[in-house]
Coordinates of C-alpha atoms and ligand atoms in Angstrom, one line a residue:
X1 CA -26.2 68.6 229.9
X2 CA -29.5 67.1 230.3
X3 CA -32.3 69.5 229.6
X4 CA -35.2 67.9 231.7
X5 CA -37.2 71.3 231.2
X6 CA -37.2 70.0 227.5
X7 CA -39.0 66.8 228.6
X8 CA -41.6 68.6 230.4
X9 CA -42.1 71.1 227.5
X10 CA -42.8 68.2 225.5
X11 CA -44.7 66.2 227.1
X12 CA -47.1 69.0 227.9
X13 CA -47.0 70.3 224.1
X14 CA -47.6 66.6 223.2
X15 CA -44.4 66.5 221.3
X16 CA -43.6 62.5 221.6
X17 CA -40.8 62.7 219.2
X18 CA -38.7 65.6 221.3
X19 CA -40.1 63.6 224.6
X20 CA -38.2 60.5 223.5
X21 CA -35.0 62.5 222.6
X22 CA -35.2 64.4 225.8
X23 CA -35.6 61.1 227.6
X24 CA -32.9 59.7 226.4
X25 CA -30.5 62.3 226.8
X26 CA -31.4 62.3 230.6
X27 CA -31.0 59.1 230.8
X28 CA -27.7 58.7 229.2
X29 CA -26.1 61.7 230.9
X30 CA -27.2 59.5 234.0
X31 CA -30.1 61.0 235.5
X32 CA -31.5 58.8 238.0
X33 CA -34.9 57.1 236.4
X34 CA -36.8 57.7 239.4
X35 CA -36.1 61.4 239.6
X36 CA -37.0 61.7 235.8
X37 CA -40.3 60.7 236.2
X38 CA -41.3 62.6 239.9
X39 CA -39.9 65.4 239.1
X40 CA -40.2 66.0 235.4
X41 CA -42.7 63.5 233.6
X42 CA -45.4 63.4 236.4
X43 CA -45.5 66.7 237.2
X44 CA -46.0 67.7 233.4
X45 CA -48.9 65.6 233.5
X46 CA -50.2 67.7 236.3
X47 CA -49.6 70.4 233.9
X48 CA -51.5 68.7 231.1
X49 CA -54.4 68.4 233.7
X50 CA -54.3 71.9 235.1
X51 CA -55.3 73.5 231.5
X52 CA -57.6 70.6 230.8
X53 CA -59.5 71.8 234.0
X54 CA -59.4 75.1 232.8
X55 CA -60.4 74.4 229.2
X56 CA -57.5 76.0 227.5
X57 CA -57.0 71.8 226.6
X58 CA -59.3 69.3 225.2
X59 CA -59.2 65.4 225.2
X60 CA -57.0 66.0 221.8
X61 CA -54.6 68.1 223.7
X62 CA -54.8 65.3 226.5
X63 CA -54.3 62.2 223.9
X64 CA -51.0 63.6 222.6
X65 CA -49.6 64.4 225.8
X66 CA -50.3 61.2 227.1
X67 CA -48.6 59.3 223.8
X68 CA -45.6 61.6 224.7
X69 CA -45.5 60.4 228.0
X70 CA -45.8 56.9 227.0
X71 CA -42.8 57.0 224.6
X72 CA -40.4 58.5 226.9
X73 CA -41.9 56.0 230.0
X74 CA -41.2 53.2 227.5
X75 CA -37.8 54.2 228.0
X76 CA -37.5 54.6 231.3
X77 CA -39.4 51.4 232.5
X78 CA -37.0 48.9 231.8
X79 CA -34.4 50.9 234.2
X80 CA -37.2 51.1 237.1
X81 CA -37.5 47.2 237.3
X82 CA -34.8 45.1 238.2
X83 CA -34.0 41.3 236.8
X84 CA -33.2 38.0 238.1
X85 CA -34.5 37.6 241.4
X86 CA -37.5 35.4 242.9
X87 CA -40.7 37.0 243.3
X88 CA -41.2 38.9 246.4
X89 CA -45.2 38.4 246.1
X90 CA -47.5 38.6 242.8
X91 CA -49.3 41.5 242.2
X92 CA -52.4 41.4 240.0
X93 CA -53.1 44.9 238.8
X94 CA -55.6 47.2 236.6
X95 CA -57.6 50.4 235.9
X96 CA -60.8 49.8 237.1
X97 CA -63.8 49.2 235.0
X98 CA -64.7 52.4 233.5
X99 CA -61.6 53.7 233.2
X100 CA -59.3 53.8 230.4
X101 CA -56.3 55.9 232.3
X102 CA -53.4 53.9 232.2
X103 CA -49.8 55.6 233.3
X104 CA -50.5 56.1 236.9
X105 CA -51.4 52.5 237.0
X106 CA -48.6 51.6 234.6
X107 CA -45.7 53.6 236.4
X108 CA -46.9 51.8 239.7
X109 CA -46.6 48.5 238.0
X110 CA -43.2 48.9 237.1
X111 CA -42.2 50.2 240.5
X112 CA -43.4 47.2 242.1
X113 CA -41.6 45.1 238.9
X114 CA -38.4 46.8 239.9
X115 CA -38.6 46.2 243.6
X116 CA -39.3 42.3 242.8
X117 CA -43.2 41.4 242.2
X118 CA -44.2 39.6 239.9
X119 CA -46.3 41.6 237.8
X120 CA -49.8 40.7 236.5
X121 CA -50.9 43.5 234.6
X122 CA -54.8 43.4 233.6
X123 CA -54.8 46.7 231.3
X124 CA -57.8 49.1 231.8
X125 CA -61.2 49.2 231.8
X126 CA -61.3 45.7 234.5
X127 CA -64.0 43.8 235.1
X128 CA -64.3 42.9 239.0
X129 CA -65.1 39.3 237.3
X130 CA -61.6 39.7 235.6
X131 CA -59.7 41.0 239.0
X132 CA -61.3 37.9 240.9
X133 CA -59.8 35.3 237.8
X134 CA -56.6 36.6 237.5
X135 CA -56.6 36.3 241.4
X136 CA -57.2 33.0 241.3
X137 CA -55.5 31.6 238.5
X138 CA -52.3 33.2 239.4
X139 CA -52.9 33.0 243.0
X140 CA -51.8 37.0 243.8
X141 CA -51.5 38.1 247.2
X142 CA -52.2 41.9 246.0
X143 CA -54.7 43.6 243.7
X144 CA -53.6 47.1 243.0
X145 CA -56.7 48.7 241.7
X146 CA -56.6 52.2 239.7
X147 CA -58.9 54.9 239.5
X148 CA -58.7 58.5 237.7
X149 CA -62.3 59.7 237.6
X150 CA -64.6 60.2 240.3
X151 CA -67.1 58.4 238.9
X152 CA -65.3 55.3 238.4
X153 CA -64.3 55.4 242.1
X154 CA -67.4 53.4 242.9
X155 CA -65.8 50.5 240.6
X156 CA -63.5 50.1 243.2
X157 CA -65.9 49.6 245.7
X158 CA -67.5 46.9 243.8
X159 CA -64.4 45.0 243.4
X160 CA -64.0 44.8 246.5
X161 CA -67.3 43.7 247.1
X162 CA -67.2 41.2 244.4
X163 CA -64.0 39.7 246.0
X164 CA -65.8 39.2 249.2
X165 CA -68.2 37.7 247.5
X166 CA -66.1 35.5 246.1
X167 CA -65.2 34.6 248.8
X168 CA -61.5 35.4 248.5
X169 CA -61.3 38.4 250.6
X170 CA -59.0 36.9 252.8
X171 CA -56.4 35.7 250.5
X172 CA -55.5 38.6 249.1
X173 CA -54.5 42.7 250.0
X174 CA -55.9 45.2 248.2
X175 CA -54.0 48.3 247.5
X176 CA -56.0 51.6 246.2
X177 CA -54.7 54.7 244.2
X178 CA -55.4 57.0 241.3
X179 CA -55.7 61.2 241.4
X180 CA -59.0 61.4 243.0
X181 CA -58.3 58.3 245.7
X182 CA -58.1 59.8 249.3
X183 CA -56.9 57.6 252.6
X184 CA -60.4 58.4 253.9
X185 CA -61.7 56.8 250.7
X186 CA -60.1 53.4 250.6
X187 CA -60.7 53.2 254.5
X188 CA -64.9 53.7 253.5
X189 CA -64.6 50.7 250.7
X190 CA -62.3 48.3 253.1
X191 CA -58.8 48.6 251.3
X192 CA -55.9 47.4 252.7
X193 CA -54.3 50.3 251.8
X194 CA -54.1 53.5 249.7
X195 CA -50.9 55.6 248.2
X196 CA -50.8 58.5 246.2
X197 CA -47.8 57.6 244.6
X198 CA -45.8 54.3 243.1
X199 CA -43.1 54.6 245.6
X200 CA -45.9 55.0 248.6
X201 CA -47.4 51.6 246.6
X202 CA -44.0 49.8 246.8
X203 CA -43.9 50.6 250.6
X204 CA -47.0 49.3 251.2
X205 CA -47.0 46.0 249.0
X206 CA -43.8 45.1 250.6
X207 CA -45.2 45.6 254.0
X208 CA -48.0 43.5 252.9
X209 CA -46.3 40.6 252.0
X210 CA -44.2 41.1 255.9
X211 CA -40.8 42.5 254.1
X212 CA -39.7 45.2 256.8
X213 CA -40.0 48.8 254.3
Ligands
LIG301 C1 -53.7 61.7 230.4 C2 -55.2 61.9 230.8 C3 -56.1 61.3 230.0 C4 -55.8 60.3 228.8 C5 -55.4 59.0 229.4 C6 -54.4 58.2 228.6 C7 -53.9 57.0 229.3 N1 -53.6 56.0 228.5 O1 -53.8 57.0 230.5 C8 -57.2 60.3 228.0 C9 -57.1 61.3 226.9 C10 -57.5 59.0 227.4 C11 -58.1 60.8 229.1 C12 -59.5 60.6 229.0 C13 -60.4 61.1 229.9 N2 -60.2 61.9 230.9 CO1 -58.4 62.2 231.6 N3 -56.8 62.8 232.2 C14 -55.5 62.7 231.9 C15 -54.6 63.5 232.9 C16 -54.2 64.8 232.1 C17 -53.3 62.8 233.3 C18 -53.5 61.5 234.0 C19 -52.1 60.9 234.2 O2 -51.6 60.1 233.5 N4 -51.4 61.4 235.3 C20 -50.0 61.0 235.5 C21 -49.9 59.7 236.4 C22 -48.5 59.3 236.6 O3 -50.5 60.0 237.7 P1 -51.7 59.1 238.3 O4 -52.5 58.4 237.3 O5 -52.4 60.0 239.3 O6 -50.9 58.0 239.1 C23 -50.1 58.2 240.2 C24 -50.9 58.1 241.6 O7 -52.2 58.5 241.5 C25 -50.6 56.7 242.0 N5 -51.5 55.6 241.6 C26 -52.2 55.5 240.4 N6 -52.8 54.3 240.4 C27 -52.6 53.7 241.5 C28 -53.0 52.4 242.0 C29 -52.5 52.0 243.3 C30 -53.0 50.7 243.8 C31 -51.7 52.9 244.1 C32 -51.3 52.5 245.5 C33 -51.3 54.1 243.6 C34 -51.7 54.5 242.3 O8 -49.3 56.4 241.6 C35 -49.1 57.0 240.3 C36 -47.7 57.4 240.1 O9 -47.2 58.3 241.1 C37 -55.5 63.8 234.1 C38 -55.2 65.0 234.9 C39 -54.3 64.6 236.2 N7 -53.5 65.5 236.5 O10 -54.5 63.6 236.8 C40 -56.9 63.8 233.4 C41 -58.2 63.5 234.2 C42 -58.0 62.3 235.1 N8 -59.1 63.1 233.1 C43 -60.3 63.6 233.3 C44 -61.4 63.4 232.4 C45 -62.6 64.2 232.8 C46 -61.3 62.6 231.3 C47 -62.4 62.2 230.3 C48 -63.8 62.0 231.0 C49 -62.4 63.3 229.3 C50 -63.6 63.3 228.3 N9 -64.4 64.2 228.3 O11 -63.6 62.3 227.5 C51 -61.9 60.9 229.7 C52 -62.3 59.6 230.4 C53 -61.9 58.4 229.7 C54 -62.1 57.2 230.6 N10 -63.3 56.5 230.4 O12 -61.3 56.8 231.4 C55 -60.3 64.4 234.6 C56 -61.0 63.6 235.7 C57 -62.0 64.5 236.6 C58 -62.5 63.6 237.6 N11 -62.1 63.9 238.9 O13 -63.3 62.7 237.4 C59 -58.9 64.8 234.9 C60 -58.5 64.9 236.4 C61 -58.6 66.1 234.1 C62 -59.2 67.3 234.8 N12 -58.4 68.1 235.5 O14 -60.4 67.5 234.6 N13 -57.5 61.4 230.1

């Protein structure tokens, strides 16, 4: 039987190997992908943050839970997107500068992969000069912008700012997110929208783009 309580004991004891082997197990025993990650992978992450915030971890503890999480989300990624089909809408994505947190941004990439956008996936640390040419050279409809800290919140803001003043404010959506990103928050810097999860992000971009969620 798959042991998904293994995969969450790994990920938080930054054990990548037993992550991967857990991972794999679920997944071959059938476990749906998207229920993996909710319920198992993200909330061990929580977990991971909970005793950073209460100092019984440090940014070691936090660097080997994230590689765990990584190698068993290399895993499951593949199964979250789906092949084959035309481009719903293209989706220009990145952590915002600042900011080196990638999973968040990386699971919602490969939920909106999976459901049929075509990804452009700018890494962290993002320039708003960097959003506005990938923008424009690959003429996106959506920038999904990432934020984990508060104090790289403000990045977003700029962005935003930096695609108005680019004048290309109107020719493309901007979708918001990250742990410390609030509804109240993206309404304040003019976002087009806000999710605190990759599903939520999915909704949205699809609405964007006039698919009926
Ligand atoms: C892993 C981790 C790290 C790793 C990151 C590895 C990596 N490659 O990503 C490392 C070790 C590098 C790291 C570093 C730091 N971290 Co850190 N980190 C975390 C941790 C434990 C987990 C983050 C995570 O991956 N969560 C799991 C993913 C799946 O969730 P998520 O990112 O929130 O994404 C979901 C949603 O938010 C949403 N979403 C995300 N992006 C987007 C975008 C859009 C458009 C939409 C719609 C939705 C959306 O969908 C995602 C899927 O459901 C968090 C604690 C936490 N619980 O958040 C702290 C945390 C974010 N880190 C924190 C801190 C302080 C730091 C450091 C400053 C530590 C230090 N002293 O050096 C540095 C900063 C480095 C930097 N410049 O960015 C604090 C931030 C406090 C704050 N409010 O500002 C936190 C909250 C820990 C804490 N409790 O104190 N960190």
């Amino acid at each position: 039987m798959a042991d998904n309580r293994t995969l969450y004991d790994a990920i938080v004891a930054g054990d990548a190997r037993t992550a991967a082997t857990a991972a794999r197990a679920a997944l071959d025993q059938g476990v749906d992908p998207v229920e993996l990650v909710s319920r198992h992978m993200i909330p061990a992450m929580d977990e991971v943050g909970r005793l950073f915030a209460c100092e019984e971890y440090f940014v070691p503890e936090l660097l080997l839970a994230s590689r765990a999480m990584k190698g068993a989300l290399v895993l499951v990624r593949p199964l979250l997107a789906s092949s084959g089909v035309e481009p719903v809408g293209r989706v220009v994505i990145g952590s915002v500068l600042g900011d080196l947190h990638d999973i968040g941004k990386n699971l919602v990439a490969s939920m909106l992969e999976g459901a049929g956008f075509e990804i452009i996936d700018l890494g962290a640390d993002v320039t708003p000069a960097r959003f506005i040419q990938a923008i424009l050279e690959k003429k996106a409809d959506i920038a999904c912008l990432s934020a984990l800290l508060t104090v790289t919140m403000p990045a977003m803001r700029d962005t935003i700012e930096a695609i108005r003043q680019a004048g290309i404010r109107d020719r493309v959506k901007v979708l918001v997110g990250g742990a410390p990103v609030t509804q109240q928050y993206a309404d304040q810097i003019g976002a087009d929208g806000y999710s605190d999860n990759a599903s939520g992000a999915v909704a949205l971009a699809r609405k964007l783009v006039g698919i009926s969620v």
